[in-house]
mmCIF file of C-alpha atoms and ligand atoms in Angstrom:
data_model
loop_
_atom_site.group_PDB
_atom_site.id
_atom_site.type_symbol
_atom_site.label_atom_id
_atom_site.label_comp_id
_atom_site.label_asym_id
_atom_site.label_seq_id
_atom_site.Cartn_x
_atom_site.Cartn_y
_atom_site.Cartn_z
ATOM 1 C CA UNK K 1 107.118 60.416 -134.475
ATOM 2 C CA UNK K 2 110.828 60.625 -132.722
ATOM 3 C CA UNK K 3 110.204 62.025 -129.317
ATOM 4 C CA UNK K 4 112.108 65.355 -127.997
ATOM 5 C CA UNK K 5 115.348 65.736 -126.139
ATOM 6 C CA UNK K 6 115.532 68.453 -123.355
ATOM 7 C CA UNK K 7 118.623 68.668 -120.962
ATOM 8 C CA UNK K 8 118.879 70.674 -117.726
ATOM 9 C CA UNK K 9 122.115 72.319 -116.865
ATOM 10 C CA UNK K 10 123.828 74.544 -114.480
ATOM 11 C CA UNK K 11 125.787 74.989 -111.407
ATOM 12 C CA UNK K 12 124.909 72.877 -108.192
ATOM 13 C CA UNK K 13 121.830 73.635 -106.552
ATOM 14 C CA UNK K 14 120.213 75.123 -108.984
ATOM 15 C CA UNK K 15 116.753 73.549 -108.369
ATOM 16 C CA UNK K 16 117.408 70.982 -111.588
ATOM 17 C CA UNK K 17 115.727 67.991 -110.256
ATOM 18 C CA UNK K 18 112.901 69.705 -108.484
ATOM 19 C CA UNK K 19 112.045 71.547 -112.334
ATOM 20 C CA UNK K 20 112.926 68.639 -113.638
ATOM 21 C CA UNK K 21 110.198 66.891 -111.878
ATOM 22 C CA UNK K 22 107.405 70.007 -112.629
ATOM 23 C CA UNK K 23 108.120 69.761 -116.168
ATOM 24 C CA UNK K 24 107.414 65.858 -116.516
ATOM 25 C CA UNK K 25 104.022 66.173 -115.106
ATOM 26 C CA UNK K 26 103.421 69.273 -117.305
ATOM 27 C CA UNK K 27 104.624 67.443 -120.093
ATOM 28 C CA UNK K 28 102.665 64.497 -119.141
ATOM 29 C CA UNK K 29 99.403 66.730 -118.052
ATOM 30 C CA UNK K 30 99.647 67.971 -122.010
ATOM 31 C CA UNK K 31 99.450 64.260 -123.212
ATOM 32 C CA UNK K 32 102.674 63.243 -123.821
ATOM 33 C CA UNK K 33 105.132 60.262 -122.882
ATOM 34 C CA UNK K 34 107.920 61.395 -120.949
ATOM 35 C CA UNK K 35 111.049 60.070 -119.727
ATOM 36 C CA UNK K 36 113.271 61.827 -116.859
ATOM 37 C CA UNK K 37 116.417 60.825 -116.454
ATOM 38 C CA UNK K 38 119.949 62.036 -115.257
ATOM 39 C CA UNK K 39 123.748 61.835 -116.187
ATOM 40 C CA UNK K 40 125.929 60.577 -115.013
ATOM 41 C CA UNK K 41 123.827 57.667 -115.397
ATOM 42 C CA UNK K 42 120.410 56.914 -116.553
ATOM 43 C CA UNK K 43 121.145 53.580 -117.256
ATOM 44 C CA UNK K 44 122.486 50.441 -114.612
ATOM 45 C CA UNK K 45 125.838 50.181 -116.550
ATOM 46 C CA UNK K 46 125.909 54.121 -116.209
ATOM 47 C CA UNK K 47 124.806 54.151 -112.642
ATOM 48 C CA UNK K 48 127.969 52.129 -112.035
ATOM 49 C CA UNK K 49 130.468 54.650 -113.481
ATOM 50 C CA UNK K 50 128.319 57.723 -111.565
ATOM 51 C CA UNK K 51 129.228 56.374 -108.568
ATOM 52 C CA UNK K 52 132.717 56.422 -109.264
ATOM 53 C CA UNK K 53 132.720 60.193 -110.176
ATOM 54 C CA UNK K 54 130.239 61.903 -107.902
ATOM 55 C CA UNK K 55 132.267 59.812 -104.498
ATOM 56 C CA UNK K 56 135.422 60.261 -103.115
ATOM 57 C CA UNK K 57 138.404 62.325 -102.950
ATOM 58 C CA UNK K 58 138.228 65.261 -105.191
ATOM 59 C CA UNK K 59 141.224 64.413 -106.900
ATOM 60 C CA UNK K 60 140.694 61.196 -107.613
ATOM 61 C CA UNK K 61 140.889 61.229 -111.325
ATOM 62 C CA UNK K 62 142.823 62.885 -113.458
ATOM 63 C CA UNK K 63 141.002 65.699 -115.963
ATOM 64 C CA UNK K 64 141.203 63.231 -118.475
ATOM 65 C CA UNK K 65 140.190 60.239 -116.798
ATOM 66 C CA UNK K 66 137.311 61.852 -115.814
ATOM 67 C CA UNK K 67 135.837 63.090 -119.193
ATOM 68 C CA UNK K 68 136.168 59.926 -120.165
ATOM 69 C CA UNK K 69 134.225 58.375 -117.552
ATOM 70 C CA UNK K 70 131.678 61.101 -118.306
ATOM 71 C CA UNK K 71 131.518 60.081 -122.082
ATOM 72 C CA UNK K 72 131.515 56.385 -121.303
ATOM 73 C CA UNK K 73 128.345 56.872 -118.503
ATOM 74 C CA UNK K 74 127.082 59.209 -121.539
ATOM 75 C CA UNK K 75 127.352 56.311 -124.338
ATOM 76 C CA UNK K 76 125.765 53.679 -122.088
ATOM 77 C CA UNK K 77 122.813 56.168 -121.521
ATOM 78 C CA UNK K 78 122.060 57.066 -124.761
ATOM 79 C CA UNK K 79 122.309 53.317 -126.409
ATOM 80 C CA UNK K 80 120.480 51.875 -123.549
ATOM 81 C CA UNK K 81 117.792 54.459 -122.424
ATOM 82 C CA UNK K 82 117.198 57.942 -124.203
ATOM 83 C CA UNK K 83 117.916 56.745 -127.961
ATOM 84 C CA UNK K 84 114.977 54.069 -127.426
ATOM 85 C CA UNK K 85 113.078 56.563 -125.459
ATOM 86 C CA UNK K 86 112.933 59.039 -128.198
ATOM 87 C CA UNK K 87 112.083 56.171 -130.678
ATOM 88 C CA UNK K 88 109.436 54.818 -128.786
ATOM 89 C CA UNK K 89 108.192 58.391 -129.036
ATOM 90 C CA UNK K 90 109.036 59.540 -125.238
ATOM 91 C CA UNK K 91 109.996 63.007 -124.596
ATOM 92 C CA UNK K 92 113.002 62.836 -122.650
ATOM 93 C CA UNK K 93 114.107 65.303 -120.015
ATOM 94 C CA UNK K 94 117.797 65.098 -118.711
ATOM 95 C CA UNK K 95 119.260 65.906 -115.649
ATOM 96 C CA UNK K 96 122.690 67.498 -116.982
ATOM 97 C CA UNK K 97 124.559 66.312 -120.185
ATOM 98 C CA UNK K 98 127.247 66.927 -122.485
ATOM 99 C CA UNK K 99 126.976 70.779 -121.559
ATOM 100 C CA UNK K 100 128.467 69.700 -118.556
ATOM 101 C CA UNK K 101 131.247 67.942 -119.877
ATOM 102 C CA UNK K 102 132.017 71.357 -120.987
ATOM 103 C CA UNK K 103 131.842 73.140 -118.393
ATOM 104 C CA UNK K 104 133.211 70.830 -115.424
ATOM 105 C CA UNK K 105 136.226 69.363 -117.231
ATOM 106 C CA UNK K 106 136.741 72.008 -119.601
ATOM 107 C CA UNK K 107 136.060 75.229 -118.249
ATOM 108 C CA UNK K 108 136.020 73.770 -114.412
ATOM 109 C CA UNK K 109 139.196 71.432 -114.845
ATOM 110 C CA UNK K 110 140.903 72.872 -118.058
ATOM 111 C CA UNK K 111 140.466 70.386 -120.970
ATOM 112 C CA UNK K 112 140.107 72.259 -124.336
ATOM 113 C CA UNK K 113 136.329 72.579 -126.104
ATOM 114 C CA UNK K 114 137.815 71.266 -129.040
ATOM 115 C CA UNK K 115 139.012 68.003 -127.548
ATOM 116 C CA UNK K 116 135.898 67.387 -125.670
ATOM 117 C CA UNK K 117 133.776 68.283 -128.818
ATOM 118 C CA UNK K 118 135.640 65.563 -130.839
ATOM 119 C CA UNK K 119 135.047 63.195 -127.490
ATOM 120 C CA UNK K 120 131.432 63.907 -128.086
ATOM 121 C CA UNK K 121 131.222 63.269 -131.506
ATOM 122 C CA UNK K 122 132.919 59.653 -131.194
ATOM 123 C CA UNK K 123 130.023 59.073 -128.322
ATOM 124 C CA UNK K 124 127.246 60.716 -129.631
ATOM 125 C CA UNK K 125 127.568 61.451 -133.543
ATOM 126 C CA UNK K 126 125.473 64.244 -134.366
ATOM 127 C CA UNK K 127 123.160 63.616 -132.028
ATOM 128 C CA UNK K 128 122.369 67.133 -129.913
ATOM 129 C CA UNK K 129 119.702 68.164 -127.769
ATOM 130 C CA UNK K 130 116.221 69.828 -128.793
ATOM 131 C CA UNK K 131 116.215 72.421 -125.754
ATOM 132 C CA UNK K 132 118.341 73.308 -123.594
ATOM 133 C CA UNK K 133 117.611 74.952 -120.371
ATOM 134 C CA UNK K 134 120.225 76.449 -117.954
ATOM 135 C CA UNK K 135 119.249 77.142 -114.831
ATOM 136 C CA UNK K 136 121.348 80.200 -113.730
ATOM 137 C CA UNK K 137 122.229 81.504 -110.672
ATOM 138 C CA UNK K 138 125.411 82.926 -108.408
ATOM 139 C CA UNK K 139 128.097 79.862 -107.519
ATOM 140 C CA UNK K 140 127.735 81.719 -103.734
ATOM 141 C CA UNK K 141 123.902 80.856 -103.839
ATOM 142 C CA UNK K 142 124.011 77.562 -105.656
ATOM 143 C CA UNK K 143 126.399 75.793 -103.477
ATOM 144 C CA UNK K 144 125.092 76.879 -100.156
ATOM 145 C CA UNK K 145 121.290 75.902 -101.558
ATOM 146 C CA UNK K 146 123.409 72.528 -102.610
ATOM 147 C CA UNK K 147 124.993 71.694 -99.162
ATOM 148 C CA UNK K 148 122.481 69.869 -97.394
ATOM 149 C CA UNK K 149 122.419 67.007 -100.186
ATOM 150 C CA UNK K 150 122.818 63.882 -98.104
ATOM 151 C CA UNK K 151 124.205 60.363 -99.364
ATOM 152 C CA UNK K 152 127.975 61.034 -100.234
ATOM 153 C CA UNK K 153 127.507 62.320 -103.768
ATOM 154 C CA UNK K 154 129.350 65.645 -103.001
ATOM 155 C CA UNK K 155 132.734 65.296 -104.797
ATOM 156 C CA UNK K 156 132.283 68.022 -106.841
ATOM 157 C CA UNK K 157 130.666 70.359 -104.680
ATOM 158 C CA UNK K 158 133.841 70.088 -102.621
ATOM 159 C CA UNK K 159 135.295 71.661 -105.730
ATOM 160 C CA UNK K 160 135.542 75.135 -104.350
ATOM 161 C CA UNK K 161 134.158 78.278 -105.215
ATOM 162 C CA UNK K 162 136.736 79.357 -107.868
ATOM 163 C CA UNK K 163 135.755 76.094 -109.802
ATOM 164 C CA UNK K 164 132.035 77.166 -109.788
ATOM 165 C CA UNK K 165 132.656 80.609 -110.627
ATOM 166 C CA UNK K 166 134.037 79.440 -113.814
ATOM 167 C CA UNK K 167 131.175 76.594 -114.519
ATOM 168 C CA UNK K 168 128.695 79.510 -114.374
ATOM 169 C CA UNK K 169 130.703 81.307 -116.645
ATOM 170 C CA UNK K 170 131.317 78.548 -119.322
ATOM 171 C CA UNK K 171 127.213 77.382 -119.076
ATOM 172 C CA UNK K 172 126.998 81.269 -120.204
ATOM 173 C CA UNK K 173 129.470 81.071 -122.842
ATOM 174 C CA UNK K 174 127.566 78.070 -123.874
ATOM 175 C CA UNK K 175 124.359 79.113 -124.231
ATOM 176 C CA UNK K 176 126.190 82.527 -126.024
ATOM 177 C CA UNK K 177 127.236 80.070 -128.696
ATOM 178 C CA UNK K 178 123.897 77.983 -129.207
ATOM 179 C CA UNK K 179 121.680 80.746 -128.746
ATOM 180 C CA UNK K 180 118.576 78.744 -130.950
ATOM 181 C CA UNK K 181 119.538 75.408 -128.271
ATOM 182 C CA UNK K 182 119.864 76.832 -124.879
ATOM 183 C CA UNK K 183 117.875 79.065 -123.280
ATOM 184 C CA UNK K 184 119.033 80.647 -120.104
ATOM 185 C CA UNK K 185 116.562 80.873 -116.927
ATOM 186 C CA UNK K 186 116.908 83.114 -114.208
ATOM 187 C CA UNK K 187 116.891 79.994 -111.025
ATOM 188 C CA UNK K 188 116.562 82.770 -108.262
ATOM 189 C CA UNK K 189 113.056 83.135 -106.687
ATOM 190 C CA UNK K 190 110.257 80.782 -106.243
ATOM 191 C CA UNK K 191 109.938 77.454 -107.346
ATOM 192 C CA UNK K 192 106.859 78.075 -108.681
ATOM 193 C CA UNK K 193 108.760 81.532 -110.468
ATOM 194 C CA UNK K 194 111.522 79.131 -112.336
ATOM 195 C CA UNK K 195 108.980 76.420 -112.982
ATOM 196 C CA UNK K 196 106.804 79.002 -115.107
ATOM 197 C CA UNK K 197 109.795 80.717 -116.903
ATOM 198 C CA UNK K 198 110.931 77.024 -117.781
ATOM 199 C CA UNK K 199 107.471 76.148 -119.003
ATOM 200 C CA UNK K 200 107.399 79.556 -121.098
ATOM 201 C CA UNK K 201 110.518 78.641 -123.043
ATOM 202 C CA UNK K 202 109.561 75.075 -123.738
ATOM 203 C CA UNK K 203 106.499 76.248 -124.929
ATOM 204 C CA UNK K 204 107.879 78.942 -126.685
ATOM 205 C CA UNK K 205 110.998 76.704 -128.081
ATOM 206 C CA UNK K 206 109.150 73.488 -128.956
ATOM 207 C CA UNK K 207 105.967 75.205 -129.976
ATOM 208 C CA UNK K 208 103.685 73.160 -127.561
ATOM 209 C CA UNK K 209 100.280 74.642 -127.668
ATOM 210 C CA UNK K 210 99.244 73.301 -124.267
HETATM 211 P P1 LIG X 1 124.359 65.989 -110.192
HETATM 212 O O1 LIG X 1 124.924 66.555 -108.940
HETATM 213 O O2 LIG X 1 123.662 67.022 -111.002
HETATM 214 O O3 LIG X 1 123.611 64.729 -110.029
HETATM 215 O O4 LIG X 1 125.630 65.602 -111.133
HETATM 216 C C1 LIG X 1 126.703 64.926 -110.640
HETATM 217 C C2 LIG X 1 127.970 65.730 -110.799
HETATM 218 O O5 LIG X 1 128.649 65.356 -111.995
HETATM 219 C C3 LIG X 1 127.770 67.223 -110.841
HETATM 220 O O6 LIG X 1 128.497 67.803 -109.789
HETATM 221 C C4 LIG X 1 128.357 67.635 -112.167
HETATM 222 C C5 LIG X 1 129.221 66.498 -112.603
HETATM 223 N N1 LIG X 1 129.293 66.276 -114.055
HETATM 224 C C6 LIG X 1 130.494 66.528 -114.718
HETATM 225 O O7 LIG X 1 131.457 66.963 -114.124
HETATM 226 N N2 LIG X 1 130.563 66.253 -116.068
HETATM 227 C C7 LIG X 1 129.505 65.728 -116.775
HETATM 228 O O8 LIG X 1 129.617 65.496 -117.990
HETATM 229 C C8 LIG X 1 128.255 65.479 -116.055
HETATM 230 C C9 LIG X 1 127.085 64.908 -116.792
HETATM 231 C C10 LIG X 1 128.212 65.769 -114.699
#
């Protein structure tokens, strides 16, 4: 049986990786094969092309440019890790995809849904995620909880706060518009406080009975 696809998204410093992390060993503690993995990359080709969008100057690449880096990281990942993932009956868990495309070059940088949709569909077909969760919490909060993050990946935190103001916005649009994909979780609290409401809705969602 194909495996399921769940994708984390949100603002920086939302706790993704850390719930990312609970939720494998959950998922793994209920029997199943799971695969976590992250965009941009996921895959050595796409590990290549991260590292020329999460470094440098901010304005480095045009909007453009840059969603199609995104998309080409994104095609590399799904051909070469989470398609035969899901085949090989792996439940895969994502750290940020095409909902970020979205919402960093669309609503962040500008670049119509529409285009980017039709991008998407040349990359990915009809391929969407099972669940969607989206961590949610104030830009204010996210980026100072993000600021300590070490190792020169910080391009787009250095974004400014008007930029995340309108990522949070256009994750909530998004999840306004796939209501029966996404399901919004409040990321303020505990970690142990997120981890359970993410647990809830993938139970609830993808009708585990663990
Ligand atoms: P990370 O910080 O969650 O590892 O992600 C790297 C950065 O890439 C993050 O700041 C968001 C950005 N990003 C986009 O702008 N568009 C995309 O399609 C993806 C997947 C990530």
């Amino acid at each position: 049986m194909r495996g399921r696809f769940i994708t984390f998204e949100g603002g920086e410093g939302g706790g993704k990786s850390t719930q990312i992390r609970l939720l494998a060993e959950a998922l793994r503690t209920a029997g199943l094969e799971v695969t976590a993995t992250r965009e941009p990359g996921g895959a050595p080709g796409a590990e290549d092309i991260r590292a020329l969008l999460v470094q440098g100057d901010v304005g480095r690449w045009d909007a453009i440019t840059e969603a199609l880096l995104h998309s080409a990281a994104r095609r590399d990942h799904l051909v070469r890790t989470v398609w035969p993932a899901l085949e090989r009956g792996d439940w895969v868990v994502c750290d940020r995809y095409a909902d970020s495309t979205l919402a960093y070059q669309g609503f962040g940088h500008g670049l119509a849904t529409e285009s980017l949709e039709t991008l998407y569909r040349v990359v990915a077909g009809n391929f969407v995620p099972d669940l969607t969760i989206i961590l949610d919490l104030p830009a204010e909060a996210g980026l100072s909880r993000a600021g300590g993050r070490g190792g020169g990946e910080d391009r787009y935190e250095r974004m400014g706060l008007e930029f995340h103001r309108r990522l949070r916005d256009g994750f909530l649009a998004i999840a306004a518009r796939h209501p029966h994909r996404c399901a919004v979780i409040d990321a303020t609290g505990s970690i142990e406080a997120v981890q359970a409401r993410v647990w809830a809705a993938v139970k609830d969602r993808l009708g585990l009975t663990a």
